Amino acid sequence: MGDSTSPDATAAAALVPVMTKADNLFMQIVVNKDGTVTRPQVPALPPSADSPSSPVLSRDVPLDAARGTYLRLYLPNPVPPSHAKLPVILYFHGGGFVVLSAASIFYHNYCDTMSAAVPALVASLEYRLAPEHRLPAAYEDAEAAVAWLRGAAPADPWVAAHGDLSRCFVMGSSSGGNMAFFAGVRTPKNCAADDLVRGLLLHQPYLGGVERTPSEANSEDDGMLPLEANDKLWRLALPEGADRDHEFCNPAKSLAHDAVAGLPRCLVTGNAADPLVDRQREFIGWLRDRGVDVVDKTDSPGYHAVELFVPDKAQELCAAVRDFVFAHDA
C-alpha cells in the first residue's frame, strides 16, 4: 500500500512542535476519588502593567470575587495613533473546560500578540473550571463578562480612553470557542439585539457527539487532542449523567431550532488536521441552515491549537480576526 497520510496532515506536521499522546497535557490530568482533578502544572505569566516598556500592557480586573473570576486586559503600547478608538475583544481561553487559565503562558502570549496585531483592546476571562464547576458554570462566567462590557467597562480607565464599546466582539479558542457561541445563544436579548456584540469569533470550537466523526475516529494518537483525552474532558465537563449529544457538546443535534435566532455574524476558524474539524464544518452548515451569517475559515494547515506554538500561525489567525473585525467598518 502507498502512503495514506493526507496532504493536510503532511502540511501540518511541519507546523507543530514534537508532541505525542504520551506527553500530551490533557493525558496528564489525574481524576481523584473525590471527583476533583489534579491538573498538570503549566507556567503562568503575570500582567505587564508595571513594565512601561512592554509593547503590550496588561492588567487584571476583578469580575466576581466569590467565584474567583477576573478579566486580564491587554492594550497596545503605545496605542496606535488614530482618531478611532480600538475595537474590544472579549476572549475565552481553551483547555477543554478543565485546565489552563487566562494567565497560562500559551494564552497570555496569544492575547498579547492579538492585541498588538489587530490592534484591539482584549479582555481575557479567567473562568471556573470543571469538574469542580461543571457546565454551565463557565457559561455563567462568560455571561457575567458580557455584562461587564455593558455595565462596568465604560468606567475602566483603559476602556474609557481607548476602547470603542460600539465595536465589541466575543472570541474563544477550543472550549473557549464553545463558550463564545453559548455566550451569544444564552444572552441574545442582551448580546445581539442591542448591538453590544458585533460578532462572534469561534476558533476551533470544542464540540462533540455520541457518534464519532471520521476526524475524531482517526485521532487515537493525535499529539494535541488524542481521542482518549477528548473523551475524558467531556466526561469531566458535562453535567452529571449527560452524554455527548447534550446541547452543550452537540448543539447541532440537541439545541432548540430557534436558539440561534438573532445571533450576530460569526467567524469560524480552524485547522485541517484538527480532530474536531469535521464537527466544526457540520456546525457551520447547521448555523447557515438557520440563517446565521458565517464566515468559514476551517481549512488552514495545522493541528489543534497550533497558533499557540508557532508564531506564523498566530499571526495568520490574528489576520483573520483583523479582517473580520474591521469588515464591519467597511
JSON list of C-alpha atoms in Angstrom, two decimals, residues 98-302:
[
{"chain": "A", "resi": 98, "resn": "VAL", "atom": "CA", "xyz": [-10.79, 21.55, 32.74]},
{"chain": "A", "resi": 99, "resn": "VAL", "atom": "CA", "xyz": [-7.28, 23.03, 32.60]},
{"chain": "A", "resi": 100, "resn": "LEU", "atom": "CA", "xyz": [-5.37, 26.26, 31.86]},
{"chain": "A", "resi": 101, "resn": "SER", "atom": "CA", "xyz": [-6.04, 29.87, 32.72]},
{"chain": "A", "resi": 102, "resn": "ALA", "atom": "CA", "xyz": [-6.09, 33.37, 31.31]},
{"chain": "A", "resi": 103, "resn": "ALA", "atom": "CA", "xyz": [-2.60, 33.66, 32.83]},
{"chain": "A", "resi": 104, "resn": "SER", "atom": "CA", "xyz": [-1.25, 30.43, 31.27]},
{"chain": "A", "resi": 105, "resn": "ILE", "atom": "CA", "xyz": [1.79, 31.23, 29.16]},
{"chain": "A", "resi": 106, "resn": "PHE", "atom": "CA", "xyz": [0.15, 29.98, 25.93]},
{"chain": "A", "resi": 107, "resn": "TYR", "atom": "CA", "xyz": [-2.94, 32.15, 26.21]},
{"chain": "A", "resi": 108, "resn": "HIS", "atom": "CA", "xyz": [-1.30, 35.18, 27.79]},
{"chain": "A", "resi": 109, "resn": "ASN", "atom": "CA", "xyz": [1.18, 35.30, 24.91]},
{"chain": "A", "resi": 110, "resn": "TYR", "atom": "CA", "xyz": [-1.52, 34.82, 22.27]},
{"chain": "A", "resi": 111, "resn": "CYS", "atom": "CA", "xyz": [-3.70, 37.64, 23.69]},
{"chain": "A", "resi": 112, "resn": "ASP", "atom": "CA", "xyz": [-0.61, 39.83, 23.88]},
{"chain": "A", "resi": 113, "resn": "THR", "atom": "CA", "xyz": [0.10, 39.12, 20.22]},
{"chain": "A", "resi": 114, "resn": "MET", "atom": "CA", "xyz": [-3.52, 39.64, 19.16]},
{"chain": "A", "resi": 115, "resn": "SER", "atom": "CA", "xyz": [-3.83, 42.97, 20.97]},
{"chain": "A", "resi": 116, "resn": "ALA", "atom": "CA", "xyz": [-0.85, 44.36, 19.05]},
{"chain": "A", "resi": 117, "resn": "ALA", "atom": "CA", "xyz": [-1.59, 42.72, 15.70]},
{"chain": "A", "resi": 118, "resn": "VAL", "atom": "CA", "xyz": [-5.28, 43.55, 15.25]},
{"chain": "A", "resi": 119, "resn": "PRO", "atom": "CA", "xyz": [-4.92, 46.08, 17.08]},
{"chain": "A", "resi": 120, "resn": "ALA", "atom": "CA", "xyz": [-7.55, 45.76, 19.80]},
{"chain": "A", "resi": 121, "resn": "LEU", "atom": "CA", "xyz": [-8.23, 46.11, 23.47]},
{"chain": "A", "resi": 122, "resn": "VAL", "atom": "CA", "xyz": [-8.51, 42.47, 24.59]},
{"chain": "A", "resi": 123, "resn": "ALA", "atom": "CA", "xyz": [-10.25, 41.26, 27.77]},
{"chain": "A", "resi": 124, "resn": "SER", "atom": "CA", "xyz": [-9.38, 37.62, 28.57]},
{"chain": "A", "resi": 125, "resn": "LEU", "atom": "CA", "xyz": [-11.66, 35.87, 31.07]},
{"chain": "A", "resi": 126, "resn": "GLU", "atom": "CA", "xyz": [-10.45, 33.76, 33.98]},
{"chain": "A", "resi": 127, "resn": "TYR", "atom": "CA", "xyz": [-13.43, 31.40, 34.44]},
{"chain": "A", "resi": 128, "resn": "ARG", "atom": "CA", "xyz": [-14.28, 28.46, 36.70]},
{"chain": "A", "resi": 129, "resn": "LEU", "atom": "CA", "xyz": [-13.12, 25.03, 35.62]},
{"chain": "A", "resi": 130, "resn": "ALA", "atom": "CA", "xyz": [-14.73, 21.59, 35.62]},
{"chain": "A", "resi": 131, "resn": "PRO", "atom": "CA", "xyz": [-15.22, 19.12, 37.20]},
{"chain": "A", "resi": 132, "resn": "GLU", "atom": "CA", "xyz": [-15.35, 21.19, 40.38]},
{"chain": "A", "resi": 133, "resn": "HIS", "atom": "CA", "xyz": [-17.60, 23.55, 38.41]},
{"chain": "A", "resi": 134, "resn": "ARG", "atom": "CA", "xyz": [-19.26, 21.62, 35.61]},
{"chain": "A", "resi": 135, "resn": "LEU", "atom": "CA", "xyz": [-21.04, 23.26, 32.73]},
{"chain": "A", "resi": 136, "resn": "PRO", "atom": "CA", "xyz": [-22.91, 25.59, 32.65]},
{"chain": "A", "resi": 137, "resn": "ALA", "atom": "CA", "xyz": [-20.63, 27.29, 35.21]},
{"chain": "A", "resi": 138, "resn": "ALA", "atom": "CA", "xyz": [-18.23, 28.50, 32.51]},
{"chain": "A", "resi": 139, "resn": "TYR", "atom": "CA", "xyz": [-21.18, 29.84, 30.50]},
{"chain": "A", "resi": 140, "resn": "GLU", "atom": "CA", "xyz": [-22.41, 31.77, 33.53]},
{"chain": "A", "resi": 141, "resn": "ASP", "atom": "CA", "xyz": [-18.97, 33.35, 33.91]},
{"chain": "A", "resi": 142, "resn": "ALA", "atom": "CA", "xyz": [-19.00, 34.22, 30.20]},
{"chain": "A", "resi": 143, "resn": "GLU", "atom": "CA", "xyz": [-22.38, 35.90, 30.59]},
{"chain": "A", "resi": 144, "resn": "ALA", "atom": "CA", "xyz": [-21.01, 37.86, 33.56]},
{"chain": "A", "resi": 145, "resn": "ALA", "atom": "CA", "xyz": [-18.12, 39.03, 31.36]},
{"chain": "A", "resi": 146, "resn": "VAL", "atom": "CA", "xyz": [-20.53, 40.21, 28.66]},
{"chain": "A", "resi": 147, "resn": "ALA", "atom": "CA", "xyz": [-22.46, 42.03, 31.37]},
{"chain": "A", "resi": 148, "resn": "TRP", "atom": "CA", "xyz": [-19.19, 43.66, 32.47]},
{"chain": "A", "resi": 149, "resn": "LEU", "atom": "CA", "xyz": [-18.79, 45.08, 28.97]},
{"chain": "A", "resi": 150, "resn": "ARG", "atom": "CA", "xyz": [-22.18, 46.71, 29.27]},
{"chain": "A", "resi": 151, "resn": "GLY", "atom": "CA", "xyz": [-22.07, 47.81, 32.90]},
{"chain": "A", "resi": 152, "resn": "ALA", "atom": "CA", "xyz": [-18.57, 48.25, 34.34]},
{"chain": "A", "resi": 153, "resn": "ALA", "atom": "CA", "xyz": [-16.34, 48.55, 31.27]},
{"chain": "A", "resi": 154, "resn": "PRO", "atom": "CA", "xyz": [-17.22, 52.18, 30.46]},
{"chain": "A", "resi": 155, "resn": "ALA", "atom": "CA", "xyz": [-15.72, 53.21, 33.81]},
{"chain": "A", "resi": 156, "resn": "ASP", "atom": "CA", "xyz": [-12.46, 51.31, 33.30]},
{"chain": "A", "resi": 157, "resn": "PRO", "atom": "CA", "xyz": [-9.66, 53.82, 32.51]},
{"chain": "A", "resi": 158, "resn": "TRP", "atom": "CA", "xyz": [-8.23, 51.83, 29.59]},
{"chain": "A", "resi": 159, "resn": "VAL", "atom": "CA", "xyz": [-11.64, 51.23, 28.05]},
{"chain": "A", "resi": 160, "resn": "ALA", "atom": "CA", "xyz": [-12.75, 54.81, 28.59]},
{"chain": "A", "resi": 161, "resn": "ALA", "atom": "CA", "xyz": [-9.62, 56.21, 26.96]},
{"chain": "A", "resi": 162, "resn": "HIS", "atom": "CA", "xyz": [-9.01, 53.69, 24.19]},
{"chain": "A", "resi": 163, "resn": "GLY", "atom": "CA", "xyz": [-11.89, 51.21, 23.76]},
{"chain": "A", "resi": 164, "resn": "ASP", "atom": "CA", "xyz": [-14.81, 51.52, 21.36]},
{"chain": "A", "resi": 165, "resn": "LEU", "atom": "CA", "xyz": [-17.70, 49.75, 23.07]},
{"chain": "A", "resi": 166, "resn": "SER", "atom": "CA", "xyz": [-19.79, 50.07, 19.92]},
{"chain": "A", "resi": 167, "resn": "ARG", "atom": "CA", "xyz": [-17.37, 47.55, 18.36]},
{"chain": "A", "resi": 168, "resn": "CYS", "atom": "CA", "xyz": [-17.32, 44.64, 20.81]},
{"chain": "A", "resi": 169, "resn": "PHE", "atom": "CA", "xyz": [-16.62, 41.08, 19.69]},
{"chain": "A", "resi": 170, "resn": "VAL", "atom": "CA", "xyz": [-16.70, 37.81, 21.63]},
{"chain": "A", "resi": 171, "resn": "MET", "atom": "CA", "xyz": [-13.97, 35.31, 20.77]},
{"chain": "A", "resi": 172, "resn": "GLY", "atom": "CA", "xyz": [-12.82, 31.99, 22.13]},
{"chain": "A", "resi": 173, "resn": "SER", "atom": "CA", "xyz": [-10.49, 29.14, 21.29]},
{"chain": "A", "resi": 174, "resn": "SER", "atom": "CA", "xyz": [-11.44, 25.44, 21.60]},
{"chain": "A", "resi": 175, "resn": "SER", "atom": "CA", "xyz": [-13.57, 25.20, 24.77]},
{"chain": "A", "resi": 176, "resn": "GLY", "atom": "CA", "xyz": [-13.50, 28.99, 24.74]},
{"chain": "A", "resi": 177, "resn": "GLY", "atom": "CA", "xyz": [-14.94, 28.90, 21.22]},
{"chain": "A", "resi": 178, "resn": "ASN", "atom": "CA", "xyz": [-17.77, 26.77, 22.55]},
{"chain": "A", "resi": 179, "resn": "MET", "atom": "CA", "xyz": [-18.24, 29.36, 25.33]},
{"chain": "A", "resi": 180, "resn": "ALA", "atom": "CA", "xyz": [-18.28, 32.25, 22.87]},
{"chain": "A", "resi": 181, "resn": "PHE", "atom": "CA", "xyz": [-21.06, 30.56, 20.93]},
{"chain": "A", "resi": 182, "resn": "PHE", "atom": "CA", "xyz": [-23.13, 29.93, 24.05]},
{"chain": "A", "resi": 183, "resn": "ALA", "atom": "CA", "xyz": [-22.49, 33.48, 25.28]},
{"chain": "A", "resi": 184, "resn": "GLY", "atom": "CA", "xyz": [-24.37, 34.57, 22.16]},
{"chain": "A", "resi": 185, "resn": "VAL", "atom": "CA", "xyz": [-27.07, 31.92, 22.50]},
{"chain": "A", "resi": 186, "resn": "ARG", "atom": "CA", "xyz": [-27.72, 32.45, 26.20]},
{"chain": "A", "resi": 187, "resn": "THR", "atom": "CA", "xyz": [-27.89, 36.25, 26.09]},
{"chain": "A", "resi": 188, "resn": "PRO", "atom": "CA", "xyz": [-29.48, 37.07, 22.71]},
{"chain": "A", "resi": 189, "resn": "LYS", "atom": "CA", "xyz": [-31.58, 39.95, 24.01]},
{"chain": "A", "resi": 190, "resn": "ASN", "atom": "CA", "xyz": [-28.62, 41.39, 25.90]},
{"chain": "A", "resi": 191, "resn": "CYS", "atom": "CA", "xyz": [-25.98, 40.49, 23.33]},
{"chain": "A", "resi": 192, "resn": "ALA", "atom": "CA", "xyz": [-27.02, 40.74, 19.71]},
{"chain": "A", "resi": 193, "resn": "ALA", "atom": "CA", "xyz": [-30.28, 42.66, 19.83]},
{"chain": "A", "resi": 194, "resn": "ASP", "atom": "CA", "xyz": [-28.81, 45.85, 21.26]},
{"chain": "A", "resi": 195, "resn": "ASP", "atom": "CA", "xyz": [-25.68, 45.63, 19.07]},
{"chain": "A", "resi": 196, "resn": "LEU", "atom": "CA", "xyz": [-23.34, 45.46, 22.05]},
{"chain": "A", "resi": 197, "resn": "VAL", "atom": "CA", "xyz": [-21.64, 42.46, 20.45]},
{"chain": "A", "resi": 198, "resn": "ARG", "atom": "CA", "xyz": [-20.99, 42.93, 16.75]},
{"chain": "A", "resi": 199, "resn": "GLY", "atom": "CA", "xyz": [-19.75, 39.41, 16.04]},
{"chain": "A", "resi": 200, "resn": "LEU", "atom": "CA", "xyz": [-18.69, 36.04, 17.41]},
{"chain": "A", "resi": 201, "resn": "LEU", "atom": "CA", "xyz": [-15.22, 34.66, 16.59]},
{"chain": "A", "resi": 202, "resn": "LEU", "atom": "CA", "xyz": [-15.16, 30.90, 17.18]},
{"chain": "A", "resi": 203, "resn": "HIS", "atom": "CA", "xyz": [-11.68, 29.45, 16.78]},
{"chain": "A", "resi": 204, "resn": "GLN", "atom": "CA", "xyz": [-11.64, 25.64, 16.51]},
{"chain": "A", "resi": 205, "resn": "PRO", "atom": "CA", "xyz": [-14.77, 25.46, 18.73]},
{"chain": "A", "resi": 206, "resn": "TYR", "atom": "CA", "xyz": [-14.81, 22.43, 21.01]},
{"chain": "A", "resi": 207, "resn": "LEU", "atom": "CA", "xyz": [-17.80, 20.31, 20.00]},
{"chain": "A", "resi": 208, "resn": "GLY", "atom": "CA", "xyz": [-18.62, 16.62, 20.10]},
{"chain": "A", "resi": 209, "resn": "GLY", "atom": "CA", "xyz": [-21.27, 13.95, 19.84]},
{"chain": "A", "resi": 210, "resn": "VAL", "atom": "CA", "xyz": [-22.01, 10.34, 20.68]},
{"chain": "A", "resi": 211, "resn": "GLU", "atom": "CA", "xyz": [-21.34, 9.16, 17.14]},
{"chain": "A", "resi": 212, "resn": "ARG", "atom": "CA", "xyz": [-17.73, 9.68, 16.08]},
{"chain": "A", "resi": 213, "resn": "THR", "atom": "CA", "xyz": [-16.93, 11.76, 13.01]},
{"chain": "A", "resi": 214, "resn": "PRO", "atom": "CA", "xyz": [-14.14, 10.41, 10.76]},
{"chain": "A", "resi": 215, "resn": "SER", "atom": "CA", "xyz": [-11.66, 13.02, 12.02]},
{"chain": "A", "resi": 216, "resn": "GLU", "atom": "CA", "xyz": [-12.46, 12.09, 15.64]},
{"chain": "A", "resi": 217, "resn": "ALA", "atom": "CA", "xyz": [-12.23, 8.35, 14.96]},
{"chain": "A", "resi": 218, "resn": "ASN", "atom": "CA", "xyz": [-8.80, 8.81, 13.39]},
{"chain": "A", "resi": 219, "resn": "SER", "atom": "CA", "xyz": [-7.39, 10.79, 16.34]},
{"chain": "A", "resi": 220, "resn": "GLU", "atom": "CA", "xyz": [-6.38, 7.98, 18.69]},
{"chain": "A", "resi": 221, "resn": "ASP", "atom": "CA", "xyz": [-2.72, 9.05, 18.59]},
{"chain": "A", "resi": 222, "resn": "ASP", "atom": "CA", "xyz": [-3.15, 12.75, 17.86]},
{"chain": "A", "resi": 223, "resn": "GLY", "atom": "CA", "xyz": [-0.47, 14.76, 19.65]},
{"chain": "A", "resi": 224, "resn": "MET", "atom": "CA", "xyz": [-2.66, 17.72, 20.59]},
{"chain": "A", "resi": 225, "resn": "LEU", "atom": "CA", "xyz": [-6.07, 16.17, 21.23]},
{"chain": "A", "resi": 226, "resn": "PRO", "atom": "CA", "xyz": [-5.92, 12.35, 21.36]},
{"chain": "A", "resi": 227, "resn": "LEU", "atom": "CA", "xyz": [-9.28, 10.62, 21.41]},
{"chain": "A", "resi": 228, "resn": "GLU", "atom": "CA", "xyz": [-8.85, 9.29, 24.95]},
{"chain": "A", "resi": 229, "resn": "ALA", "atom": "CA", "xyz": [-8.19, 12.80, 26.26]},
{"chain": "A", "resi": 230, "resn": "ASN", "atom": "CA", "xyz": [-11.12, 14.20, 24.28]},
{"chain": "A", "resi": 231, "resn": "ASP", "atom": "CA", "xyz": [-13.42, 11.64, 25.90]},
{"chain": "A", "resi": 232, "resn": "LYS", "atom": "CA", "xyz": [-12.02, 12.38, 29.36]},
{"chain": "A", "resi": 233, "resn": "LEU", "atom": "CA", "xyz": [-12.52, 16.13, 29.03]},
{"chain": "A", "resi": 234, "resn": "TRP", "atom": "CA", "xyz": [-16.19, 15.79, 28.08]},
{"chain": "A", "resi": 235, "resn": "ARG", "atom": "CA", "xyz": [-16.81, 13.32, 30.95]},
{"chain": "A", "resi": 236, "resn": "LEU", "atom": "CA", "xyz": [-15.40, 15.91, 33.35]},
{"chain": "A", "resi": 237, "resn": "ALA", "atom": "CA", "xyz": [-17.07, 18.98, 31.84]},
{"chain": "A", "resi": 238, "resn": "LEU", "atom": "CA", "xyz": [-20.66, 17.97, 31.05]},
{"chain": "A", "resi": 239, "resn": "PRO", "atom": "CA", "xyz": [-23.38, 17.90, 33.70]},
{"chain": "A", "resi": 240, "resn": "GLU", "atom": "CA", "xyz": [-23.51, 14.65, 35.68]},
{"chain": "A", "resi": 241, "resn": "GLY", "atom": "CA", "xyz": [-25.32, 11.96, 33.70]},
{"chain": "A", "resi": 242, "resn": "ALA", "atom": "CA", "xyz": [-25.21, 13.84, 30.37]},
{"chain": "A", "resi": 243, "resn": "ASP", "atom": "CA", "xyz": [-23.96, 12.14, 27.22]},
{"chain": "A", "resi": 244, "resn": "ARG", "atom": "CA", "xyz": [-22.08, 13.66, 24.30]},
{"chain": "A", "resi": 245, "resn": "ASP", "atom": "CA", "xyz": [-25.29, 14.59, 22.49]},
{"chain": "A", "resi": 246, "resn": "HIS", "atom": "CA", "xyz": [-26.13, 17.09, 25.23]},
{"chain": "A", "resi": 247, "resn": "GLU", "atom": "CA", "xyz": [-26.68, 20.55, 23.75]},
{"chain": "A", "resi": 248, "resn": "PHE", "atom": "CA", "xyz": [-23.53, 21.89, 25.44]},
{"chain": "A", "resi": 249, "resn": "CYS", "atom": "CA", "xyz": [-21.47, 19.39, 23.44]},
{"chain": "A", "resi": 250, "resn": "ASN", "atom": "CA", "xyz": [-23.56, 18.78, 20.31]},
{"chain": "A", "resi": 251, "resn": "PRO", "atom": "CA", "xyz": [-25.70, 21.87, 19.69]},
{"chain": "A", "resi": 252, "resn": "ALA", "atom": "CA", "xyz": [-26.29, 20.89, 16.05]},
{"chain": "A", "resi": 253, "resn": "LYS", "atom": "CA", "xyz": [-28.22, 17.84, 17.27]},
{"chain": "A", "resi": 254, "resn": "SER", "atom": "CA", "xyz": [-29.80, 18.94, 20.55]},
{"chain": "A", "resi": 255, "resn": "LEU", "atom": "CA", "xyz": [-30.13, 22.72, 20.72]},
{"chain": "A", "resi": 256, "resn": "ALA", "atom": "CA", "xyz": [-33.60, 24.12, 20.10]},
{"chain": "A", "resi": 257, "resn": "HIS", "atom": "CA", "xyz": [-34.19, 25.13, 16.49]},
{"chain": "A", "resi": 258, "resn": "ASP", "atom": "CA", "xyz": [-34.77, 28.80, 17.29]},
{"chain": "A", "resi": 259, "resn": "ALA", "atom": "CA", "xyz": [-31.95, 29.12, 19.84]},
{"chain": "A", "resi": 260, "resn": "VAL", "atom": "CA", "xyz": [-29.62, 30.84, 17.37]},
{"chain": "A", "resi": 261, "resn": "ALA", "atom": "CA", "xyz": [-32.17, 33.38, 16.20]},
{"chain": "A", "resi": 262, "resn": "GLY", "atom": "CA", "xyz": [-30.64, 36.84, 16.35]},
{"chain": "A", "resi": 263, "resn": "LEU", "atom": "CA", "xyz": [-27.02, 35.69, 16.59]},
{"chain": "A", "resi": 264, "resn": "PRO", "atom": "CA", "xyz": [-24.61, 38.24, 15.13]},
{"chain": "A", "resi": 265, "resn": "ARG", "atom": "CA", "xyz": [-22.26, 37.41, 12.27]},
{"chain": "A", "resi": 266, "resn": "CYS", "atom": "CA", "xyz": [-19.84, 34.58, 13.07]},
{"chain": "A", "resi": 267, "resn": "LEU", "atom": "CA", "xyz": [-16.30, 33.75, 12.03]},
{"chain": "A", "resi": 268, "resn": "VAL", "atom": "CA", "xyz": [-15.38, 30.06, 12.47]},
{"chain": "A", "resi": 269, "resn": "THR", "atom": "CA", "xyz": [-11.66, 29.34, 12.08]},
{"chain": "A", "resi": 270, "resn": "GLY", "atom": "CA", "xyz": [-9.91, 26.02, 12.33]},
{"chain": "A", "resi": 271, "resn": "ASN", "atom": "CA", "xyz": [-7.19, 23.70, 11.11]},
{"chain": "A", "resi": 272, "resn": "ALA", "atom": "CA", "xyz": [-7.47, 20.96, 8.54]},
{"chain": "A", "resi": 273, "resn": "ALA", "atom": "CA", "xyz": [-5.72, 18.29, 10.65]},
{"chain": "A", "resi": 274, "resn": "ASP", "atom": "CA", "xyz": [-7.68, 19.04, 13.84]},
{"chain": "A", "resi": 275, "resn": "PRO", "atom": "CA", "xyz": [-9.65, 16.02, 15.15]},
{"chain": "A", "resi": 276, "resn": "LEU", "atom": "CA", "xyz": [-12.57, 18.42, 15.61]},
{"chain": "A", "resi": 277, "resn": "VAL", "atom": "CA", "xyz": [-12.63, 19.76, 12.05]},
{"chain": "A", "resi": 278, "resn": "ASP", "atom": "CA", "xyz": [-15.47, 17.53, 10.79]},
{"chain": "A", "resi": 279, "resn": "ARG", "atom": "CA", "xyz": [-17.60, 18.61, 13.73]},
{"chain": "A", "resi": 280, "resn": "GLN", "atom": "CA", "xyz": [-16.81, 22.27, 13.12]},
{"chain": "A", "resi": 281, "resn": "ARG", "atom": "CA", "xyz": [-17.79, 22.09, 9.46]},
{"chain": "A", "resi": 282, "resn": "GLU", "atom": "CA", "xyz": [-21.03, 20.34, 10.36]},
{"chain": "A", "resi": 283, "resn": "PHE", "atom": "CA", "xyz": [-21.67, 23.12, 12.88]},
{"chain": "A", "resi": 284, "resn": "ILE", "atom": "CA", "xyz": [-21.13, 25.80, 10.22]},
{"chain": "A", "resi": 285, "resn": "GLY", "atom": "CA", "xyz": [-23.69, 24.14, 7.95]},
{"chain": "A", "resi": 286, "resn": "TRP", "atom": "CA", "xyz": [-26.16, 23.91, 10.82]},
{"chain": "A", "resi": 287, "resn": "LEU", "atom": "CA", "xyz": [-25.76, 27.62, 11.62]},
{"chain": "A", "resi": 288, "resn": "ARG", "atom": "CA", "xyz": [-26.20, 28.63, 7.99]},
{"chain": "A", "resi": 289, "resn": "ASP", "atom": "CA", "xyz": [-29.32, 26.48, 7.67]},
{"chain": "A", "resi": 290, "resn": "ARG", "atom": "CA", "xyz": [-30.77, 28.59, 10.50]},
{"chain": "A", "resi": 291, "resn": "GLY", "atom": "CA", "xyz": [-29.98, 31.89, 8.86]},
{"chain": "A", "resi": 292, "resn": "VAL", "atom": "CA", "xyz": [-26.77, 32.83, 10.68]},
{"chain": "A", "resi": 293, "resn": "ASP", "atom": "CA", "xyz": [-24.19, 34.70, 8.60]},
{"chain": "A", "resi": 294, "resn": "VAL", "atom": "CA", "xyz": [-21.00, 32.62, 8.92]},
{"chain": "A", "resi": 295, "resn": "VAL", "atom": "CA", "xyz": [-17.51, 33.16, 7.53]},
{"chain": "A", "resi": 296, "resn": "ASP", "atom": "CA", "xyz": [-15.83, 29.74, 7.18]},
{"chain": "A", "resi": 297, "resn": "LYS", "atom": "CA", "xyz": [-12.05, 29.57, 7.55]},
{"chain": "A", "resi": 298, "resn": "THR", "atom": "CA", "xyz": [-11.54, 25.97, 8.67]},
{"chain": "A", "resi": 299, "resn": "ASP", "atom": "CA", "xyz": [-9.06, 24.89, 6.02]},
{"chain": "A", "resi": 300, "resn": "SER", "atom": "CA", "xyz": [-5.77, 26.25, 7.38]},
{"chain": "A", "resi": 301, "resn": "PRO", "atom": "CA", "xyz": [-2.95, 23.67, 7.54]},
{"chain": "A", "resi": 302, "resn": "GLY", "atom": "CA", "xyz": [-2.22, 22.77, 11.14]}
]
